[in-house]
Coordinates of C-alpha atoms in Angstrom, one line a residue:
X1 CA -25.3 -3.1 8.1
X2 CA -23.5 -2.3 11.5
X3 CA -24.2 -5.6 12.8
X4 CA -23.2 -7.2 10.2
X5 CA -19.9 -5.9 9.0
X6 CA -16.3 -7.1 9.6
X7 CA -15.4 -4.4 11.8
X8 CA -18.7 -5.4 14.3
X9 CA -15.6 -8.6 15.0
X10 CA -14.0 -6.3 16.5
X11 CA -16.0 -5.9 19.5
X12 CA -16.3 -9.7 20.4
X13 CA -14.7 -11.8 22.4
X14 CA -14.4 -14.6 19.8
X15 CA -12.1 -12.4 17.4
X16 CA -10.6 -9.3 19.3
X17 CA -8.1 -10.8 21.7
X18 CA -6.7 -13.4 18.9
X19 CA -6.6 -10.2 16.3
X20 CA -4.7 -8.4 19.1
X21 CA -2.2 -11.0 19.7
X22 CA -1.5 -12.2 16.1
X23 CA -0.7 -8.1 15.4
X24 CA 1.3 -8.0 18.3
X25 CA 3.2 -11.1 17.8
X26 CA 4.5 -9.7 14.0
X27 CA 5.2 -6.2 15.8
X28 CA 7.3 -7.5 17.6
X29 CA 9.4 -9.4 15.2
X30 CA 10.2 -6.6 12.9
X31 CA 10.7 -4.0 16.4
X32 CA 13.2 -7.0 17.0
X33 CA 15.1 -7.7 13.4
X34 CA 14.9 -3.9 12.8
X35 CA 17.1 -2.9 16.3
X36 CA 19.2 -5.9 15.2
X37 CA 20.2 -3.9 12.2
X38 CA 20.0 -0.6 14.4
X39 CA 22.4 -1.9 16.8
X40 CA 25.1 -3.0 13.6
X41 CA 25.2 0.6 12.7
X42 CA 25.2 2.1 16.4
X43 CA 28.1 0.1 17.2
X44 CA 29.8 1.1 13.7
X45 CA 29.9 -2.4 12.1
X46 CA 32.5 -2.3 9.0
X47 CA 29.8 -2.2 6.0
X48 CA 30.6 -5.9 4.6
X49 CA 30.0 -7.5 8.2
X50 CA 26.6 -4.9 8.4
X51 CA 25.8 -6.9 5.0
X52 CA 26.8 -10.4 6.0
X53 CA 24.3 -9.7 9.2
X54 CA 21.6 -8.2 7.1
X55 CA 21.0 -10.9 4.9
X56 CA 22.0 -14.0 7.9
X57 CA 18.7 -12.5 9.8
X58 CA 16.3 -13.5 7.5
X59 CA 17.8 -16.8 6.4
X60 CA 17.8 -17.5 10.3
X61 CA 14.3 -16.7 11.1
X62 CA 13.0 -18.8 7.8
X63 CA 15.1 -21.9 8.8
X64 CA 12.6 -23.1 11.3
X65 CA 9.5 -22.9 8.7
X66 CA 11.3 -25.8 6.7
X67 CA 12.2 -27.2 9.8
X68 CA 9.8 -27.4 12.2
X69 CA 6.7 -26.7 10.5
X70 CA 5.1 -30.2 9.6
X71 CA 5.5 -30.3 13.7
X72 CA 3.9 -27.7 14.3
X73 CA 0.5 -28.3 12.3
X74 CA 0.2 -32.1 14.0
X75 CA 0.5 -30.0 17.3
X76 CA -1.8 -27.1 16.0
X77 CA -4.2 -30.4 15.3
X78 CA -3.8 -32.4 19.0
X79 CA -4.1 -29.6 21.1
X80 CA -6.9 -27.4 22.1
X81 CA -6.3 -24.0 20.1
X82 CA -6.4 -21.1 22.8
X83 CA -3.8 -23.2 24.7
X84 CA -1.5 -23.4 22.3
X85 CA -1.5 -20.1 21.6
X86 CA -0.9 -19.2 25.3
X87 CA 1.9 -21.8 25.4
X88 CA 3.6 -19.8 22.2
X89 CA 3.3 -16.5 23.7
X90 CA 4.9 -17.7 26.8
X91 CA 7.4 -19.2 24.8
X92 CA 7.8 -15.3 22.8
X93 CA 8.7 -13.8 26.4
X94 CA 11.0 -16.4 27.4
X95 CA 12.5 -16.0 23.9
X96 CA 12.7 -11.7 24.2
X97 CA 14.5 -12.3 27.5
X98 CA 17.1 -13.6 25.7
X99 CA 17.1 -10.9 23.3
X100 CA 17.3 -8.5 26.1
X101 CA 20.1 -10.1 27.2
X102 CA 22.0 -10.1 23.5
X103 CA 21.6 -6.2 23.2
X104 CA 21.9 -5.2 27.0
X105 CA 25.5 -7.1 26.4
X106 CA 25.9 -5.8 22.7
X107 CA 26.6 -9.6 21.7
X108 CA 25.4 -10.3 18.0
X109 CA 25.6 -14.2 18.6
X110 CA 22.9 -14.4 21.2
X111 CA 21.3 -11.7 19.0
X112 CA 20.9 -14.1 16.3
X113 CA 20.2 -17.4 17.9
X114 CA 17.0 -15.4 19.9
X115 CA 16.1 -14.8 16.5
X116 CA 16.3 -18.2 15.3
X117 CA 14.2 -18.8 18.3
X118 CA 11.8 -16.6 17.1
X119 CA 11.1 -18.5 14.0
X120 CA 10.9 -21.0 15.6
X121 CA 8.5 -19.5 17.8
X122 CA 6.4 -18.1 14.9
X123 CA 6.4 -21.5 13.0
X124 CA 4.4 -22.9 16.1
X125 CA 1.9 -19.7 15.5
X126 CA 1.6 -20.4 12.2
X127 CA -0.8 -23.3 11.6
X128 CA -3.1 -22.3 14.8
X129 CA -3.4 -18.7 13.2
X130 CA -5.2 -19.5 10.7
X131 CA -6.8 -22.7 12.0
X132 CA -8.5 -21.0 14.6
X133 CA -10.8 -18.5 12.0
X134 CA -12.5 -20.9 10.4
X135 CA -13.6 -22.4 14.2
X136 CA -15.0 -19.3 15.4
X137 CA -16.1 -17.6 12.5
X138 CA -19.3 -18.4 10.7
X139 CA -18.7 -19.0 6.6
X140 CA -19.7 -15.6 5.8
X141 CA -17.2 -14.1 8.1
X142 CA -14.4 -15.5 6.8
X143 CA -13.6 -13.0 3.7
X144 CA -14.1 -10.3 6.7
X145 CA -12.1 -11.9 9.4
X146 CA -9.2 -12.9 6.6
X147 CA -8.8 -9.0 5.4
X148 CA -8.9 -7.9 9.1
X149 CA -5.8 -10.6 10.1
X150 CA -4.2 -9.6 6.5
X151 CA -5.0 -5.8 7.1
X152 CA -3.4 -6.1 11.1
X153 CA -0.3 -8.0 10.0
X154 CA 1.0 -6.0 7.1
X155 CA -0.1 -2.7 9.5
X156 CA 2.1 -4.7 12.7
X157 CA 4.7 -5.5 10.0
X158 CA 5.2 -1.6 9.2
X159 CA 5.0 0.0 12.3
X160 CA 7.2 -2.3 13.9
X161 CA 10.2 -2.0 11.3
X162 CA 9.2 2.2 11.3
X163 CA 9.9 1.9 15.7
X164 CA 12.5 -1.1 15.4
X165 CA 14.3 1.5 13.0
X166 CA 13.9 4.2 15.0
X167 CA 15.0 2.6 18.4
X168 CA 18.8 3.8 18.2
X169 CA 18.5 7.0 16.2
X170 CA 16.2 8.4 19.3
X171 CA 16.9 6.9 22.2
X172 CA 21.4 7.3 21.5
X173 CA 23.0 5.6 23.9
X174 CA 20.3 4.2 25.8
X175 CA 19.2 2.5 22.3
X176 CA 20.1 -1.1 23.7
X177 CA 18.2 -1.0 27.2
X178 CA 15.4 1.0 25.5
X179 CA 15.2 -2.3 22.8
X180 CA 15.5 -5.1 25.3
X181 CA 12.4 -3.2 27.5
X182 CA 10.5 -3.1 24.4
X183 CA 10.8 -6.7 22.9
X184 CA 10.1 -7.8 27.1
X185 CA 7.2 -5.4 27.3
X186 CA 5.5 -6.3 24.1
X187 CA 5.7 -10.2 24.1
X188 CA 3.8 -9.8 28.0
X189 CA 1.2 -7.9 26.1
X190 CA 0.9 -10.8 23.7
X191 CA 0.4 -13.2 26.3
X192 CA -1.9 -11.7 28.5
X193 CA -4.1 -10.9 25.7
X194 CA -3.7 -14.9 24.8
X195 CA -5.4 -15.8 27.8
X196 CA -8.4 -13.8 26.8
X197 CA -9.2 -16.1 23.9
X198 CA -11.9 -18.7 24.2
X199 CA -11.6 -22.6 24.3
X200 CA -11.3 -23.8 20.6
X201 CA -11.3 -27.4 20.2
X202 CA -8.2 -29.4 19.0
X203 CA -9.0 -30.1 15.3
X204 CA -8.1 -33.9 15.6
X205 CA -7.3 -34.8 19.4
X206 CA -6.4 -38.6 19.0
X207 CA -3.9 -37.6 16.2
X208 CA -0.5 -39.6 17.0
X209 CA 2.2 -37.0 16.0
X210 CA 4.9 -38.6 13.9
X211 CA 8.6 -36.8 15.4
X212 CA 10.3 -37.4 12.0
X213 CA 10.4 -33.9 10.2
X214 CA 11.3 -35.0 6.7
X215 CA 8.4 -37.8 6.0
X216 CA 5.9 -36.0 8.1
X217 CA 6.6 -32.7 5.8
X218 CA 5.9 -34.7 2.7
X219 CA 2.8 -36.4 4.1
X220 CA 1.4 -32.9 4.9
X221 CA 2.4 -31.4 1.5
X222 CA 0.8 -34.6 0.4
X223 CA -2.5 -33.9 2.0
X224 CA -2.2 -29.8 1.1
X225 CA -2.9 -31.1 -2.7
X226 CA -5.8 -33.5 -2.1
X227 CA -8.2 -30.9 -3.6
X228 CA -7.3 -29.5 -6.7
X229 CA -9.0 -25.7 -5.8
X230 CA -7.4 -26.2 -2.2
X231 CA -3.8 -27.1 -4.0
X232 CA -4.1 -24.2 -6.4
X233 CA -5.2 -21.8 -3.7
X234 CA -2.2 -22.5 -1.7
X235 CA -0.1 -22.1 -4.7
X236 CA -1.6 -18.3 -5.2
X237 CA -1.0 -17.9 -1.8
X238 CA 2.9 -18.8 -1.8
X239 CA 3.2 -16.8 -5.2
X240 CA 1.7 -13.7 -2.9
X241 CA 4.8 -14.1 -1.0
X242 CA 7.1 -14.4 -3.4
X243 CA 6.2 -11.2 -5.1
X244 CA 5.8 -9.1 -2.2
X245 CA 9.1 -10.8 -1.3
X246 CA 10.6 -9.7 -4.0
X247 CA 9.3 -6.3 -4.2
X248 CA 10.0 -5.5 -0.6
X249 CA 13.5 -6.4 -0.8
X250 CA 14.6 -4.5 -3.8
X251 CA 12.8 -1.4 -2.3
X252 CA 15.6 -0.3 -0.1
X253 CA 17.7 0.5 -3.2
X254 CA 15.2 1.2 -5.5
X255 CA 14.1 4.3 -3.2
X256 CA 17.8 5.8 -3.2
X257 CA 18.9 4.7 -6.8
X258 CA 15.6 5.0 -8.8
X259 CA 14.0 7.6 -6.8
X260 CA 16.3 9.8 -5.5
X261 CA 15.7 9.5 -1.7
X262 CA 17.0 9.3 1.7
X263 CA 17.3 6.0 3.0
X264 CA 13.8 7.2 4.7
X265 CA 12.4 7.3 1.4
X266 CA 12.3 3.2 1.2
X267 CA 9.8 3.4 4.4
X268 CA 7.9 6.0 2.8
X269 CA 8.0 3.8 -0.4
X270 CA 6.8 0.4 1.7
X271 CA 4.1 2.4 3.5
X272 CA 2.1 2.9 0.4
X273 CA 2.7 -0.7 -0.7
X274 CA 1.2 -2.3 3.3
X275 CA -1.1 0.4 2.9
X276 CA -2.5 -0.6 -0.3
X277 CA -2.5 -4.0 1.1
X278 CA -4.3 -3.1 3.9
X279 CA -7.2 -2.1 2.4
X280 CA -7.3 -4.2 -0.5
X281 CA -8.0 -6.8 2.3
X282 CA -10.4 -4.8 4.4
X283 CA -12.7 -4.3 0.6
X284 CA -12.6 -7.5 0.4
X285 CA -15.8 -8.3 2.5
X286 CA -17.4 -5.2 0.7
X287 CA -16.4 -6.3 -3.1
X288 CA -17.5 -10.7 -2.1
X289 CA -21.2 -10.0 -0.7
X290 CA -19.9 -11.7 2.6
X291 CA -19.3 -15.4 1.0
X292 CA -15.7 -16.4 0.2
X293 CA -15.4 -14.8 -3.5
X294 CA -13.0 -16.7 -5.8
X295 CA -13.9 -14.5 -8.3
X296 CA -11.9 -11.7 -6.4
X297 CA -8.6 -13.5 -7.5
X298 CA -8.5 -12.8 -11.1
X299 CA -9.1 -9.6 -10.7
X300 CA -6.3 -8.9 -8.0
X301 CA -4.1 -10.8 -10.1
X302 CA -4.1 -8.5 -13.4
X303 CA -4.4 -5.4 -11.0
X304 CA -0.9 -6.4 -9.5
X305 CA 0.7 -6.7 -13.2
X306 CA -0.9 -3.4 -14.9
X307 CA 0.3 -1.6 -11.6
X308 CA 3.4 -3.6 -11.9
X309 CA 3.9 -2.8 -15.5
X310 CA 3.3 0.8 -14.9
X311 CA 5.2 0.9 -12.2
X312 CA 8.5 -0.2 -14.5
X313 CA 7.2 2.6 -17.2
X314 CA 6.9 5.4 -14.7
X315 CA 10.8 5.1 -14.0
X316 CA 13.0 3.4 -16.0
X317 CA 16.0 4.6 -15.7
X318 CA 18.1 6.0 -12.4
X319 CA 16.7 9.7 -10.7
X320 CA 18.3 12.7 -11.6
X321 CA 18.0 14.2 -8.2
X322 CA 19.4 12.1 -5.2
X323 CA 19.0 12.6 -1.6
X324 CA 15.4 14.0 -1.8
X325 CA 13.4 13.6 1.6
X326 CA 9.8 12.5 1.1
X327 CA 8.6 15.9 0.5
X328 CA 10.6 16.8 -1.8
X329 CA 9.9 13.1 -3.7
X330 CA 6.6 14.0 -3.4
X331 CA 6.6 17.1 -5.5
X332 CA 8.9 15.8 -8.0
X333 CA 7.4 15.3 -11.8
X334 CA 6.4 11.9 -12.0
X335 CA 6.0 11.0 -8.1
X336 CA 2.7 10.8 -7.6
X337 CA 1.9 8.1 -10.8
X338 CA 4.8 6.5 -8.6
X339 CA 2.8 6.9 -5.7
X340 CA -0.2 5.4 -7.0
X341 CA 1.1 2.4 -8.6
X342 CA 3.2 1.3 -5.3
X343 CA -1.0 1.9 -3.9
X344 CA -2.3 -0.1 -6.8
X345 CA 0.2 -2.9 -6.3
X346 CA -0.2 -3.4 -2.4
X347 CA -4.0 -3.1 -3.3
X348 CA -4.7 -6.1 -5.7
X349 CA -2.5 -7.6 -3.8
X350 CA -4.9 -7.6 -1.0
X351 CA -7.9 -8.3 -3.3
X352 CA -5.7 -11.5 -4.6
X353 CA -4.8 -13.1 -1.1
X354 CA -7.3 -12.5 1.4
X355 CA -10.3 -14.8 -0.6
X356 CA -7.3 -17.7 -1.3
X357 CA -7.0 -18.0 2.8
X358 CA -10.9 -17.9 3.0
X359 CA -11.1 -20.8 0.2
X360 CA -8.5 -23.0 2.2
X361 CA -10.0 -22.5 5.6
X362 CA -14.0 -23.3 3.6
X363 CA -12.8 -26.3 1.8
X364 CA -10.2 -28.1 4.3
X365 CA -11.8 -30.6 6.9
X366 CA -11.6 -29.2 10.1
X367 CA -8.9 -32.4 11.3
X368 CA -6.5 -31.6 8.7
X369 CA -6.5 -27.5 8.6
X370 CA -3.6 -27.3 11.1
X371 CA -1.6 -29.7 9.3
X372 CA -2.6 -27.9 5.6
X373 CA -1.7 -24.5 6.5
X374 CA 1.8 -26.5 7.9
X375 CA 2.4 -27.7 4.4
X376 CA 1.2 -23.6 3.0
X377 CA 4.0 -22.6 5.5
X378 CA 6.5 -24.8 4.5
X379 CA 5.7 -24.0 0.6
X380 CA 5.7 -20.3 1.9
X381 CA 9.6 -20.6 3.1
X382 CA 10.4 -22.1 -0.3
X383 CA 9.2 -19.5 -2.4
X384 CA 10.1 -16.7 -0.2
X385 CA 13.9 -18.1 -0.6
X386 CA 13.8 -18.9 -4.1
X387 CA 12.8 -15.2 -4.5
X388 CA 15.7 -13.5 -2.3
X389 CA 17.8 -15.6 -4.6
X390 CA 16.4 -15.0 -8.0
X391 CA 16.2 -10.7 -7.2
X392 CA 20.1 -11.7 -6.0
X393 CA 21.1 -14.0 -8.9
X394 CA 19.5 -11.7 -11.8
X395 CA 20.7 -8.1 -10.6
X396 CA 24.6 -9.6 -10.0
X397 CA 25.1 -12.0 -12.9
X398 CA 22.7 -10.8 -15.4
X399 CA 23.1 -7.2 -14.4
X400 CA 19.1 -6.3 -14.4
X401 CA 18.5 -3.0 -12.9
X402 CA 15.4 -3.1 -10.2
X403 CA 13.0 -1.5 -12.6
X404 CA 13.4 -4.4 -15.3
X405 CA 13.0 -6.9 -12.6
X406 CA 9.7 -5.2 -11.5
X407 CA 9.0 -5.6 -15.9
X408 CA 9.8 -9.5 -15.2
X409 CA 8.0 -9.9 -12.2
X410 CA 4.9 -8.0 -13.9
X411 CA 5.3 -10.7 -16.5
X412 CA 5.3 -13.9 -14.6
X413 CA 2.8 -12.9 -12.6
X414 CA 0.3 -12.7 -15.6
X415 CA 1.8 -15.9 -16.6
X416 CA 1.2 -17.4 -13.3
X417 CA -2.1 -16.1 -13.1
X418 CA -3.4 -17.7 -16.5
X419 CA -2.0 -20.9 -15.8
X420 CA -3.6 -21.4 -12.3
X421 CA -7.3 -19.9 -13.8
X422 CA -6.7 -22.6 -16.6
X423 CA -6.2 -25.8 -14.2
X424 CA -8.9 -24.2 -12.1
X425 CA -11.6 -22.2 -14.5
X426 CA -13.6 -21.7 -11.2
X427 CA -11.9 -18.9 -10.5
X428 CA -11.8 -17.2 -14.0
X429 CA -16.2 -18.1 -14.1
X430 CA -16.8 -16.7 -11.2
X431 CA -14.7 -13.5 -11.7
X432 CA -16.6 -13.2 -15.1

């Protein structure tokens, strides 16, 4: 089996230097946004400014997906791949330098336009990221190579917000040189592990690219929902980021408020969840028989709501105890079915995502995938947004508490899942 599971990728050319890069690329975005917010508190921002910044940075960095992202996929199409990607990773350092500059001067402005940068910078990735699988994978590796890119980003994503937080509470008053070395250093990693990847051909060389964001990003949603399994898949796949959207961003309160904890306990809490994901993805290759299972989907999709649903019974209400470090969480009554649930979700999740990218890369010409995942990027940023403002809108005016928006969320989801394995009994035949 050695030579012929996902993990054999990992020693070739063809897949290592692009897995590398891609992990790198979403390390460094959350080192980055998290020493943002380390650098409010080390230069004791008043609370409702810390707030106003908080929620500016992500708006900021998703801007550029409605933007610029129909751009991006005709430019993922016209130009050869491994280019591209060297040309985006050049782009990164020039982009960190900047950074370096807003923190070395403590100036939050230039802070925040570096970061708009940066999605602007990762809106470019986008489309060639997952473009360039299906060109140098065969079809069976796809499911494989999918959970490892899935398994290294939510991995990158952690570990970079655990050191991006951690930046100013070690390194004191060297915490803004230390963070402007760091974002430098690791965006020249990226790029000289970009130059390692092989030529991959443009997908459509002779494409004339149209300038005009607005019609352009029609045209590609247009083209996104040619194929009705394609169309649904991306739908899944957007709904995957709405959940774990709104999951991730309640989970900063829900760790002090519903369980108890330091404001350590949230990474604790998110761990288990990118953890989960993790190796959801990494089963998927075991779970498909190497082909891209639909079938998978279903099955990820009513694990995430009975984890989901459990999740709301487990705790209810607020804790009893409050400032508990994870150890002490740990060994309270009830933790551990916590535990295990947060698992379960991050889990399915992974079994519910990873075969939707494989289906879009399988069923999408090879001259349109740049410009598809494009329109998935742009739907993405939609339903990412429309969840910050729903877990906003239902908690302030309709005064939900996290746990019954967990019980909602559980809810639509099964509601979402039956009505996409209704339009598209595919997926509901081959998980039966």
């Amino acid at each position: 089996m050695s030579g012929h599971n996902q993990f054999a990728l990992l020693r070739q050319r063809r897949f290592l230097p692009f897995f590398i890069v891609q992990g790198l690329g979403a390390f460094n975005d959350n080192v980055y946004r998290q020493a943002i917010i380390g650098l409010l508190f080390y230069l004791g921002v008043a609370e409702s400014e810390r707030t106003l910044y908080t929620n500016l940075a992500p708006a900021l960095f998703i801007l550029p997906y409605f933007l610029f992202s129909a751009l991006a996929g005709q430019i993922a199409e016209k130009l050869e791949k491994s280019r591209l990607i060297v040309i985006t990773t050049t782009m990164e350092i020039v982009i960190m330098t900047l950074a370096a500059v807003g923190f070395l001067t403590e100036s939050l402005p230039v802070l925040l336009v570096a970061l708009f940068c940066t999605g602007l910078q990762s809106t470019l990735f986008g489309p060639v990221k997952y473009s360039v699988l299906p060109s140098v994978l065969r079809p069976e590796e796809l499911t494989g190579g999918n959970g490892l890119v899935e398994m290294g980003t939510s991995m990158s994503i952690l570990t970079g917000m655990i050191v991006g937080g951690l930046v100013f509470t070690l390194a004191g008053s060297h915490g803004p040189i230390v963070a402007a070395t760091a974002v430098i250093a690791l965006a020249i990693c990226g790029n000289l592990a970009a130059r390692m990847i092989p030529k991959v051909d443009a997908g459509a060389p002779d494409l004339k690219i149209n300038w005009n964001p607005i019609p352009e990003s029609l045209a590609v949603l247009r083209m996104a929902r040619k194929q009705k399994a394609v169309r649904n898949a991306i739908l899944g796949v957007s709904w995957f980021w709405f959940v774990g959207t709104i999951l991730t961003a309640q989970l900063p309160s829900y760790a002090v408020t519903n369980l108890g904890g330091e404001p350590t306990l949230y990474i604790f809490a998110l761990a288990l969840f990118s953890v989960g994901t993790g190796v959801g993805s990494l089963l998927c290759e075991k779970l498909s028989a190497r082909t891209v299972e639909i079938g998978l989907v279903p099955l990820g999709a009513f694990g995430m709501t009975a984890f989901l649903l459990d999740l709301y019974f487990a705790r209810a209400g607020e804790a009893t105890a409050q400032g508990l470090s994870i150890t002490q969480f740990v060994h309270q009554a009830g933790s551990i079915r916590i535990i295990i649930d947060l698992l379960g979700i991050g889990l399915f999740t992974g079994f519910f995502v990873v075969p939707l990218f494989a289906l879009i890369q399988s069923r999408t010409p090879k001259s349109e995938m740049s410009r598809v995942f494009a329109a998935l990027n742009i739907q993405n940023s939609g339903f990412i947004v429309a969840a910050a403002v729903l877990g906003l809108l239902t908690q302030r005016l309709l005064g939900w508490t996290i746990p019954q928006l967990f019980l909602a969320l559980a809810i639509a989801n099964a509601v979402v899942a039956i009505y996409i394995f209704t339009i598209v009994p595919e997926f509901l035949m081959r998980f039966l």
